[in-house]
């Protein structure tokens, strides 16, 4: 009934249903997206020498599909395939910020917003306020909202239609983050350049994020 398998009534045999094909197509798309992202992630990592990641949105979670590690011994504990609540990460909030408000509200329906640290967004209204800021600024942040002591900035990646299909982030331990906004602005500007380059590879022809 869900389309995963199909029963041939005459032969009384089962075969793969359309949902399996649809799922395979989604996997192939994400695999291709990760491959297209690889040179841009590496270029950003080489420039910043910090961990750079790419994620997509699935429901109310962001799922990491590519990652390039920094050379520092102190690193972020994450992996490709890992999923985290979007409201608790810079990547996730950027992805949510490029959805319609009604879509964000629908995704949050019935979700208990767990506090992972004292900085985690705890209510839908706090999230709505934060993603409004992201829409205005063009980038998102995560300052110890999921992992204490880790600061993250994230920027959207667009496809040929201008739709945000992924987000790229740079994560850095707080101990390596300089005082004041200068270091953060450098991270944002660098990520923005590489996200724009990746977006152009995907066919986007816009001027800004």
Short mmCIF file of the C-alpha atoms (twelve columns), coordinates in Angstrom:
data_MODEL
# 
_entry.id   MODEL 
# 
loop_
_atom_site.group_PDB 
_atom_site.id 
_atom_site.type_symbol 
_atom_site.label_atom_id 
_atom_site.label_alt_id 
_atom_site.label_comp_id 
_atom_site.label_asym_id 
_atom_site.label_seq_id 
_atom_site.Cartn_x 
_atom_site.Cartn_y 
_atom_site.Cartn_z 
_atom_site.pdbx_PDB_model_num 
ATOM 1   C CA . UNK A 1   0.000  0.000   0.000   1 
ATOM 2   C CA . UNK A 2   2.954  2.360   0.533   1 
ATOM 3   C CA . UNK A 3   4.534  1.546   -2.811  1 
ATOM 4   C CA . UNK A 4   7.689  -0.215  -1.618  1 
ATOM 5   C CA . UNK A 5   6.860  -3.555  -3.219  1 
ATOM 6   C CA . UNK A 6   4.435  -4.656  -5.920  1 
ATOM 7   C CA . UNK A 7   2.632  -7.994  -6.161  1 
ATOM 8   C CA . UNK A 8   2.190  -9.503  -9.628  1 
ATOM 9   C CA . UNK A 9   -1.188 -11.176 -9.160  1 
ATOM 10  C CA . UNK A 10  -0.777 -13.541 -12.119 1 
ATOM 11  C CA . UNK A 11  2.699  -14.805 -11.277 1 
ATOM 12  C CA . UNK A 12  2.243  -14.387 -7.512  1 
ATOM 13  C CA . UNK A 13  5.657  -12.803 -7.261  1 
ATOM 14  C CA . UNK A 14  6.818  -9.551  -5.708  1 
ATOM 15  C CA . UNK A 15  8.960  -6.919  -7.345  1 
ATOM 16  C CA . UNK A 16  10.424 -3.607  -6.238  1 
ATOM 17  C CA . UNK A 17  7.911  -0.760  -6.053  1 
ATOM 18  C CA . UNK A 18  8.139  2.846   -7.243  1 
ATOM 19  C CA . UNK A 19  9.058  4.163   -3.767  1 
ATOM 20  C CA . UNK A 20  12.366 2.267   -3.890  1 
ATOM 21  C CA . UNK A 21  13.187 3.938   -7.210  1 
ATOM 22  C CA . UNK A 22  12.237 7.357   -5.807  1 
ATOM 23  C CA . UNK A 23  14.455 6.805   -2.767  1 
ATOM 24  C CA . UNK A 24  17.362 5.732   -4.976  1 
ATOM 25  C CA . UNK A 25  16.977 8.892   -7.057  1 
ATOM 26  C CA . UNK A 26  17.110 11.020  -3.893  1 
ATOM 27  C CA . UNK A 27  20.263 9.223   -2.772  1 
ATOM 28  C CA . UNK A 28  21.881 9.710   -6.175  1 
ATOM 29  C CA . UNK A 29  21.076 13.429  -6.031  1 
ATOM 30  C CA . UNK A 30  22.611 13.846  -2.560  1 
ATOM 31  C CA . UNK A 31  25.655 11.825  -3.582  1 
ATOM 32  C CA . UNK A 32  26.092 14.079  -6.613  1 
ATOM 33  C CA . UNK A 33  25.601 17.202  -4.478  1 
ATOM 34  C CA . UNK A 34  28.272 16.032  -2.028  1 
ATOM 35  C CA . UNK A 35  30.653 15.345  -4.911  1 
ATOM 36  C CA . UNK A 36  30.070 18.795  -6.399  1 
ATOM 37  C CA . UNK A 37  30.680 20.327  -2.968  1 
ATOM 38  C CA . UNK A 38  33.989 18.580  -2.292  1 
ATOM 39  C CA . UNK A 39  36.376 21.040  -4.048  1 
ATOM 40  C CA . UNK A 40  34.582 24.021  -2.519  1 
ATOM 41  C CA . UNK A 41  34.677 22.538  0.969   1 
ATOM 42  C CA . UNK A 42  38.382 21.805  0.599   1 
ATOM 43  C CA . UNK A 43  39.100 25.292  -0.711  1 
ATOM 44  C CA . UNK A 44  37.296 26.846  2.263   1 
ATOM 45  C CA . UNK A 45  39.066 24.506  4.693   1 
ATOM 46  C CA . UNK A 46  42.453 25.325  3.184   1 
ATOM 47  C CA . UNK A 47  41.778 29.030  3.541   1 
ATOM 48  C CA . UNK A 48  40.399 28.861  7.090   1 
ATOM 49  C CA . UNK A 49  42.048 25.678  8.434   1 
ATOM 50  C CA . UNK A 50  38.837 24.865  10.265  1 
ATOM 51  C CA . UNK A 51  36.281 22.083  9.796   1 
ATOM 52  C CA . UNK A 52  33.864 22.784  6.938   1 
ATOM 53  C CA . UNK A 53  30.638 20.813  6.415   1 
ATOM 54  C CA . UNK A 54  27.675 20.601  4.064   1 
ATOM 55  C CA . UNK A 55  24.167 19.649  5.145   1 
ATOM 56  C CA . UNK A 56  20.651 19.344  3.747   1 
ATOM 57  C CA . UNK A 57  17.295 19.545  5.492   1 
ATOM 58  C CA . UNK A 58  15.175 16.479  6.241   1 
ATOM 59  C CA . UNK A 59  12.021 17.293  8.159   1 
ATOM 60  C CA . UNK A 60  13.163 19.209  11.220  1 
ATOM 61  C CA . UNK A 61  16.719 17.796  11.106  1 
ATOM 62  C CA . UNK A 62  19.779 18.785  9.144   1 
ATOM 63  C CA . UNK A 63  21.737 15.841  7.726   1 
ATOM 64  C CA . UNK A 64  25.484 16.131  7.057   1 
ATOM 65  C CA . UNK A 65  26.360 14.913  3.560   1 
ATOM 66  C CA . UNK A 66  29.986 16.097  3.288   1 
ATOM 67  C CA . UNK A 67  32.754 17.173  5.641   1 
ATOM 68  C CA . UNK A 68  36.397 18.254  5.422   1 
ATOM 69  C CA . UNK A 69  38.401 18.239  8.648   1 
ATOM 70  C CA . UNK A 70  40.754 20.910  9.938   1 
ATOM 71  C CA . UNK A 71  44.388 20.061  10.636  1 
ATOM 72  C CA . UNK A 72  44.106 21.043  14.295  1 
ATOM 73  C CA . UNK A 73  44.190 18.253  16.915  1 
ATOM 74  C CA . UNK A 74  41.069 19.731  18.568  1 
ATOM 75  C CA . UNK A 75  38.242 18.887  16.160  1 
ATOM 76  C CA . UNK A 76  34.478 18.805  15.914  1 
ATOM 77  C CA . UNK A 77  32.870 15.446  16.644  1 
ATOM 78  C CA . UNK A 78  30.538 14.897  13.689  1 
ATOM 79  C CA . UNK A 79  30.310 12.612  10.676  1 
ATOM 80  C CA . UNK A 80  28.712 12.309  7.273   1 
ATOM 81  C CA . UNK A 81  25.226 10.854  7.681   1 
ATOM 82  C CA . UNK A 82  24.763 12.318  11.151  1 
ATOM 83  C CA . UNK A 83  21.533 14.224  11.742  1 
ATOM 84  C CA . UNK A 84  20.904 16.949  14.313  1 
ATOM 85  C CA . UNK A 85  17.859 19.068  15.167  1 
ATOM 86  C CA . UNK A 86  17.931 22.016  12.775  1 
ATOM 87  C CA . UNK A 87  16.914 24.490  15.469  1 
ATOM 88  C CA . UNK A 88  20.135 23.741  17.391  1 
ATOM 89  C CA . UNK A 89  22.677 24.270  14.599  1 
ATOM 90  C CA . UNK A 90  23.789 27.131  12.371  1 
ATOM 91  C CA . UNK A 91  23.348 24.947  9.290   1 
ATOM 92  C CA . UNK A 92  19.855 23.928  10.255  1 
ATOM 93  C CA . UNK A 93  18.663 27.435  11.031  1 
ATOM 94  C CA . UNK A 94  19.951 28.688  7.659   1 
ATOM 95  C CA . UNK A 95  18.033 25.908  5.897   1 
ATOM 96  C CA . UNK A 96  14.867 26.636  7.872   1 
ATOM 97  C CA . UNK A 97  15.213 30.368  7.188   1 
ATOM 98  C CA . UNK A 98  14.742 29.770  3.462   1 
ATOM 99  C CA . UNK A 99  11.415 27.998  3.880   1 
ATOM 100 C CA . UNK A 100 8.010  29.633  4.055   1 
ATOM 101 C CA . UNK A 101 6.906  30.438  7.604   1 
ATOM 102 C CA . UNK A 102 3.958  28.054  7.300   1 
ATOM 103 C CA . UNK A 103 6.332  25.255  6.274   1 
ATOM 104 C CA . UNK A 104 8.560  25.868  9.309   1 
ATOM 105 C CA . UNK A 105 5.518  25.869  11.595  1 
ATOM 106 C CA . UNK A 106 4.270  22.599  10.078  1 
ATOM 107 C CA . UNK A 107 7.650  20.933  10.586  1 
ATOM 108 C CA . UNK A 108 7.674  22.004  14.236  1 
ATOM 109 C CA . UNK A 109 4.164  20.677  14.875  1 
ATOM 110 C CA . UNK A 110 4.351  18.076  17.639  1 
ATOM 111 C CA . UNK A 111 8.131  18.501  18.059  1 
ATOM 112 C CA . UNK A 112 9.563  18.892  21.550  1 
ATOM 113 C CA . UNK A 113 12.443 21.345  21.325  1 
ATOM 114 C CA . UNK A 114 15.113 19.769  23.505  1 
ATOM 115 C CA . UNK A 115 17.707 21.983  25.198  1 
ATOM 116 C CA . UNK A 116 21.164 20.487  24.586  1 
ATOM 117 C CA . UNK A 117 22.969 23.379  26.312  1 
ATOM 118 C CA . UNK A 118 21.935 26.546  28.106  1 
ATOM 119 C CA . UNK A 119 22.174 28.369  24.763  1 
ATOM 120 C CA . UNK A 120 19.841 26.088  22.777  1 
ATOM 121 C CA . UNK A 121 16.726 27.726  21.363  1 
ATOM 122 C CA . UNK A 122 13.859 26.423  23.467  1 
ATOM 123 C CA . UNK A 123 10.632 27.737  21.889  1 
ATOM 124 C CA . UNK A 124 9.205  28.119  18.374  1 
ATOM 125 C CA . UNK A 125 8.981  31.900  18.817  1 
ATOM 126 C CA . UNK A 126 12.694 32.110  19.626  1 
ATOM 127 C CA . UNK A 127 13.390 30.118  16.468  1 
ATOM 128 C CA . UNK A 128 11.127 32.351  14.364  1 
ATOM 129 C CA . UNK A 129 12.949 35.433  15.676  1 
ATOM 130 C CA . UNK A 130 16.334 33.881  14.901  1 
ATOM 131 C CA . UNK A 131 15.502 32.816  11.364  1 
ATOM 132 C CA . UNK A 132 14.094 36.291  10.686  1 
ATOM 133 C CA . UNK A 133 17.556 37.649  11.553  1 
ATOM 134 C CA . UNK A 134 19.163 35.083  9.244   1 
ATOM 135 C CA . UNK A 135 16.936 36.144  6.348   1 
ATOM 136 C CA . UNK A 136 18.060 39.734  6.885   1 
ATOM 137 C CA . UNK A 137 21.781 39.019  7.390   1 
ATOM 138 C CA . UNK A 138 22.233 36.147  4.939   1 
ATOM 139 C CA . UNK A 139 24.070 33.828  7.350   1 
ATOM 140 C CA . UNK A 140 23.403 31.867  10.528  1 
ATOM 141 C CA . UNK A 141 25.285 31.171  13.735  1 
ATOM 142 C CA . UNK A 142 25.457 28.496  16.409  1 
ATOM 143 C CA . UNK A 143 27.255 29.635  19.546  1 
ATOM 144 C CA . UNK A 144 27.417 26.562  21.748  1 
ATOM 145 C CA . UNK A 145 23.777 25.656  21.077  1 
ATOM 146 C CA . UNK A 146 24.419 21.964  20.457  1 
ATOM 147 C CA . UNK A 147 28.009 21.461  21.622  1 
ATOM 148 C CA . UNK A 148 29.378 23.652  24.419  1 
ATOM 149 C CA . UNK A 149 32.424 25.655  23.381  1 
ATOM 150 C CA . UNK A 150 31.875 25.317  19.619  1 
ATOM 151 C CA . UNK A 151 31.049 28.327  17.430  1 
ATOM 152 C CA . UNK A 152 29.677 27.882  13.919  1 
ATOM 153 C CA . UNK A 153 28.691 30.099  11.010  1 
ATOM 154 C CA . UNK A 154 26.672 28.852  8.036   1 
ATOM 155 C CA . UNK A 155 25.746 30.164  4.587   1 
ATOM 156 C CA . UNK A 156 23.186 28.862  2.034   1 
ATOM 157 C CA . UNK A 157 23.926 27.077  -1.253  1 
ATOM 158 C CA . UNK A 158 21.516 27.543  -4.169  1 
ATOM 159 C CA . UNK A 159 20.710 25.540  -7.278  1 
ATOM 160 C CA . UNK A 160 19.992 26.794  -10.800 1 
ATOM 161 C CA . UNK A 161 16.480 27.902  -9.829  1 
ATOM 162 C CA . UNK A 162 17.740 29.963  -6.886  1 
ATOM 163 C CA . UNK A 163 16.311 27.523  -4.364  1 
ATOM 164 C CA . UNK A 164 18.423 26.857  -1.261  1 
ATOM 165 C CA . UNK A 165 19.323 23.164  -1.476  1 
ATOM 166 C CA . UNK A 166 22.069 22.951  1.163   1 
ATOM 167 C CA . UNK A 167 24.106 24.995  3.601   1 
ATOM 168 C CA . UNK A 168 27.845 25.132  4.222   1 
ATOM 169 C CA . UNK A 169 29.291 25.782  7.659   1 
ATOM 170 C CA . UNK A 170 32.592 26.410  9.372   1 
ATOM 171 C CA . UNK A 171 32.908 25.173  12.956  1 
ATOM 172 C CA . UNK A 172 35.570 26.432  15.318  1 
ATOM 173 C CA . UNK A 173 36.274 25.855  19.024  1 
ATOM 174 C CA . UNK A 174 35.568 29.004  21.013  1 
ATOM 175 C CA . UNK A 175 39.179 29.012  22.244  1 
ATOM 176 C CA . UNK A 176 40.332 29.703  18.658  1 
ATOM 177 C CA . UNK A 177 37.788 32.415  17.967  1 
ATOM 178 C CA . UNK A 178 39.179 35.925  18.235  1 
ATOM 179 C CA . UNK A 179 37.542 38.651  20.307  1 
ATOM 180 C CA . UNK A 180 35.076 40.971  18.594  1 
ATOM 181 C CA . UNK A 181 33.261 40.481  15.265  1 
ATOM 182 C CA . UNK A 182 36.310 40.605  12.961  1 
ATOM 183 C CA . UNK A 183 37.093 36.872  13.056  1 
ATOM 184 C CA . UNK A 184 33.435 35.927  12.645  1 
ATOM 185 C CA . UNK A 185 33.078 38.301  9.698   1 
ATOM 186 C CA . UNK A 186 36.145 36.739  8.064   1 
ATOM 187 C CA . UNK A 187 34.588 33.277  8.439   1 
ATOM 188 C CA . UNK A 188 31.284 34.484  6.968   1 
ATOM 189 C CA . UNK A 189 32.907 36.298  4.042   1 
ATOM 190 C CA . UNK A 190 35.091 33.313  3.179   1 
ATOM 191 C CA . UNK A 191 32.203 30.837  3.353   1 
ATOM 192 C CA . UNK A 192 30.019 33.165  1.300   1 
ATOM 193 C CA . UNK A 193 32.575 33.270  -1.521  1 
ATOM 194 C CA . UNK A 194 32.855 29.491  -1.635  1 
ATOM 195 C CA . UNK A 195 29.090 28.969  -1.349  1 
ATOM 196 C CA . UNK A 196 28.558 31.366  -4.235  1 
ATOM 197 C CA . UNK A 197 31.152 29.457  -6.274  1 
ATOM 198 C CA . UNK A 198 29.395 26.167  -5.532  1 
ATOM 199 C CA . UNK A 199 26.011 27.715  -6.339  1 
ATOM 200 C CA . UNK A 200 27.352 28.861  -9.702  1 
ATOM 201 C CA . UNK A 201 28.553 25.303  -10.344 1 
ATOM 202 C CA . UNK A 202 24.956 24.226  -9.769  1 
ATOM 203 C CA . UNK A 203 23.748 26.744  -12.343 1 
ATOM 204 C CA . UNK A 204 22.795 29.677  -10.131 1 
ATOM 205 C CA . UNK A 205 23.305 33.098  -11.718 1 
ATOM 206 C CA . UNK A 206 22.377 35.443  -8.874  1 
ATOM 207 C CA . UNK A 207 24.476 38.177  -7.323  1 
ATOM 208 C CA . UNK A 208 24.121 37.515  -3.586  1 
ATOM 209 C CA . UNK A 209 23.195 34.897  -1.019  1 
# 
